[in-house]
Short mmCIF file of C-alpha atoms in Angstrom, two decimals:
data_model
loop_
_atom_site.label_atom_id
_atom_site.label_comp_id
_atom_site.label_asym_id
_atom_site.label_seq_id
_atom_site.Cartn_x
_atom_site.Cartn_y
_atom_site.Cartn_z
CA MET A 485 -13.53 43.83 125.36
CA LEU A 486 -13.75 41.24 128.14
CA LYS A 487 -14.37 38.52 125.55
CA ASP A 488 -11.26 39.62 123.59
CA ASN A 489 -9.13 39.48 126.74
CA TYR A 490 -10.42 35.99 127.48
CA ARG A 491 -9.57 34.83 123.93
CA LEU A 492 -6.09 36.36 124.16
CA ASP A 493 -5.48 34.70 127.55
CA ARG A 494 -6.63 31.38 126.13
CA LEU A 495 -4.34 31.72 123.10
CA VAL A 496 -1.37 32.63 125.31
CA ASN A 497 -2.04 29.65 127.57
CA GLN A 498 -2.36 27.29 124.59
CA PHE A 499 0.87 28.61 123.07
CA THR A 500 2.69 28.32 126.40
CA GLN A 501 1.59 24.71 126.83
CA ALA A 502 2.59 23.85 123.25
CA TYR A 503 6.02 25.44 123.82
CA ILE A 504 6.51 23.50 127.07
CA ASN A 505 5.60 20.28 125.24
CA VAL A 506 8.19 20.97 122.52
CA LEU A 507 10.89 21.81 125.07
CA SER A 508 10.05 18.70 127.10
CA GLY A 509 10.53 16.59 123.98
CA LEU A 510 14.00 18.05 123.46
CA LYS A 511 15.16 17.20 126.97
CA HIS A 512 18.42 15.29 127.01
CA PRO A 513 18.11 11.87 128.62
CA GLY A 514 19.89 11.44 131.92
CA PRO A 515 20.51 13.79 134.81
CA ARG A 516 19.97 17.50 134.27
CA THR A 517 22.94 19.82 134.37
CA TYR A 518 23.41 23.54 134.59
CA GLY A 519 26.18 26.00 133.95
CA PHE A 520 27.05 29.51 134.96
CA GLU A 521 28.91 32.51 133.64
CA TYR A 522 30.71 35.09 135.72
CA GLU A 523 31.98 38.28 134.15
CA PHE A 524 34.56 40.60 135.70
CA LEU A 525 35.41 44.16 134.73
CA PRO A 526 38.94 45.56 134.81
CA THR A 527 39.55 48.31 137.35
CA ARG A 528 41.31 50.37 134.69
CA ILE A 529 40.90 50.94 130.97
CA LEU A 530 42.67 48.15 129.08
CA SER A 531 44.50 48.34 125.77
CA ILE A 532 44.79 45.69 123.08
CA ASP A 533 48.30 45.00 124.40
CA ASP A 534 46.88 44.33 127.89
CA VAL A 535 44.36 41.84 126.53
CA ASN A 536 47.01 40.14 124.40
CA ALA A 537 49.16 39.79 127.53
CA VAL A 538 46.25 38.06 129.29
CA TYR A 539 45.83 35.74 126.27
CA ARG A 540 49.52 34.77 126.47
CA LEU A 541 49.35 34.27 130.24
CA LEU A 542 46.35 31.94 129.91
CA LEU A 543 48.29 29.83 127.42
CA ASP A 544 51.27 29.79 129.82
CA LEU A 545 48.90 28.59 132.57
CA GLY A 546 47.88 25.58 130.48
CA PHE A 547 44.73 26.85 128.81
CA SER A 548 44.19 25.87 125.19
CA PHE A 549 42.48 27.99 122.56
CA LYS A 550 39.13 26.46 121.52
CA GLY A 551 36.95 28.35 119.06
CA ASN A 552 36.53 31.84 120.50
CA ALA A 553 37.59 31.03 124.06
CA TYR A 554 40.40 29.62 126.15
CA GLN A 555 39.67 26.34 127.88
CA ALA A 556 41.21 24.98 131.06
CA GLU A 557 41.65 21.28 131.78
CA ASN A 558 38.65 21.39 134.15
CA GLY A 559 36.39 22.41 131.25
CA PHE A 560 36.12 26.05 132.29
CA GLN A 561 36.16 28.43 129.35
CA VAL A 562 37.44 31.98 129.47
CA ALA A 563 36.26 34.50 126.90
CA PHE A 564 36.69 38.24 126.54
CA GLU A 565 34.39 41.07 125.63
CA PRO A 566 35.19 44.23 123.63
CA GLY A 567 36.30 46.43 126.53
CA GLY A 568 38.65 43.77 127.88
CA GLN A 569 36.27 42.35 130.48
CA ILE A 570 36.84 38.66 131.22
CA GLU A 571 34.08 36.07 131.28
CA TYR A 572 34.31 32.63 132.87
CA CYS A 573 31.92 29.95 131.54
CA SER A 574 31.54 26.75 133.53
CA PRO A 575 31.33 23.26 132.11
CA PRO A 576 28.02 21.41 132.68
CA LEU A 577 27.51 20.72 136.39
CA LEU A 578 25.20 18.35 138.20
CA ALA A 579 22.85 20.14 140.56
CA ASP A 580 24.22 18.43 143.68
CA ASP A 581 27.93 18.69 142.78
CA GLU A 582 28.80 21.34 145.35
CA ARG A 583 32.44 20.24 145.43
CA MET A 584 32.92 20.96 141.71
CA PHE A 585 31.00 24.23 141.99
CA ASP A 586 33.20 25.38 144.89
CA SER A 587 36.37 24.33 143.08
CA LEU A 588 35.35 26.37 140.02
CA LEU A 589 34.82 29.46 142.17
CA VAL A 590 38.28 28.97 143.66
CA PHE A 591 39.65 28.51 140.13
CA ILE A 592 38.19 31.87 139.07
CA ASP A 593 39.66 33.59 142.11
CA GLN A 594 43.08 32.01 141.57
CA THR A 595 43.13 32.90 137.86
CA ASN A 596 42.18 36.52 138.56
CA THR A 597 44.85 36.69 141.29
CA ILE A 598 47.54 35.38 138.92
CA ILE A 599 46.51 37.91 136.26
CA ARG A 600 46.70 40.71 138.85
CA ASN A 601 50.05 39.58 140.28
CA ARG A 602 51.78 38.96 136.96
CA LEU A 603 50.25 41.63 134.74
CA GLY A 604 48.92 44.27 137.11
CA ILE A 605 45.42 43.87 135.66
CA GLU A 606 42.79 43.62 138.36
CA TYR A 607 39.40 42.16 137.51
CA ILE A 608 36.52 42.70 139.92
CA GLY A 609 32.92 41.54 140.06
CA THR A 610 30.95 44.75 139.63
CA ASP A 611 28.11 45.92 137.44
CA PHE A 612 29.52 49.34 136.57
CA MET A 613 32.88 50.95 136.03
CA SER A 614 33.09 54.64 135.24
CA GLY A 615 34.91 55.53 132.03
CA ARG A 616 34.10 52.26 130.27
CA ALA A 617 32.02 54.04 127.64
CA ASP A 618 35.20 55.65 126.35
CA SER A 619 37.41 52.56 126.58
CA PRO A 620 39.10 51.39 123.39
CA LEU A 621 37.94 48.36 121.49
CA CYS A 622 40.15 45.49 122.71
CA LEU A 623 38.75 42.75 120.47
CA THR A 624 39.40 43.25 116.80
CA THR A 625 37.33 40.52 115.19
CA ASP A 626 35.10 41.69 112.35
CA ARG A 627 31.96 41.25 114.46
CA TYR A 628 33.13 43.57 117.24
CA VAL A 629 34.60 46.15 114.88
CA LYS A 630 31.25 46.42 113.07
CA LEU A 631 29.34 46.65 116.37
CA HIS A 632 31.74 49.31 117.65
CA ASP A 633 31.45 51.34 114.43
CA ARG A 634 27.68 51.15 114.58
#
């Protein structure tokens, strides 16, 4: 048994090193960047009409529709999830660019404030909201409809 554990540990270590070597070879030349996502839940159950109103507001605020998300001029992307929650996705950031990081956090706060003031939809950073299990499906793409049905 001890010999089997040793062989398994050795195999895991060899695999881990091989994986690190492959990932290291894929590394993009130049400075490393990172990104972040921040998701907010609505304080009330949203309808499809609510989410469509947020879509229109984002376009009015200067966002453009790119793929499955709305993109601001600063590179920030805003996407939505089936219950109407909003997700902010940052552009690539340099590790020491605190100014850009801080400006993106302000941007999130300002965008959420505008949505609240103009539409009465309040998004908050929380991990749980009671009643969400019964909320209607607010995204109607084929993928989400199939997931919801399942």
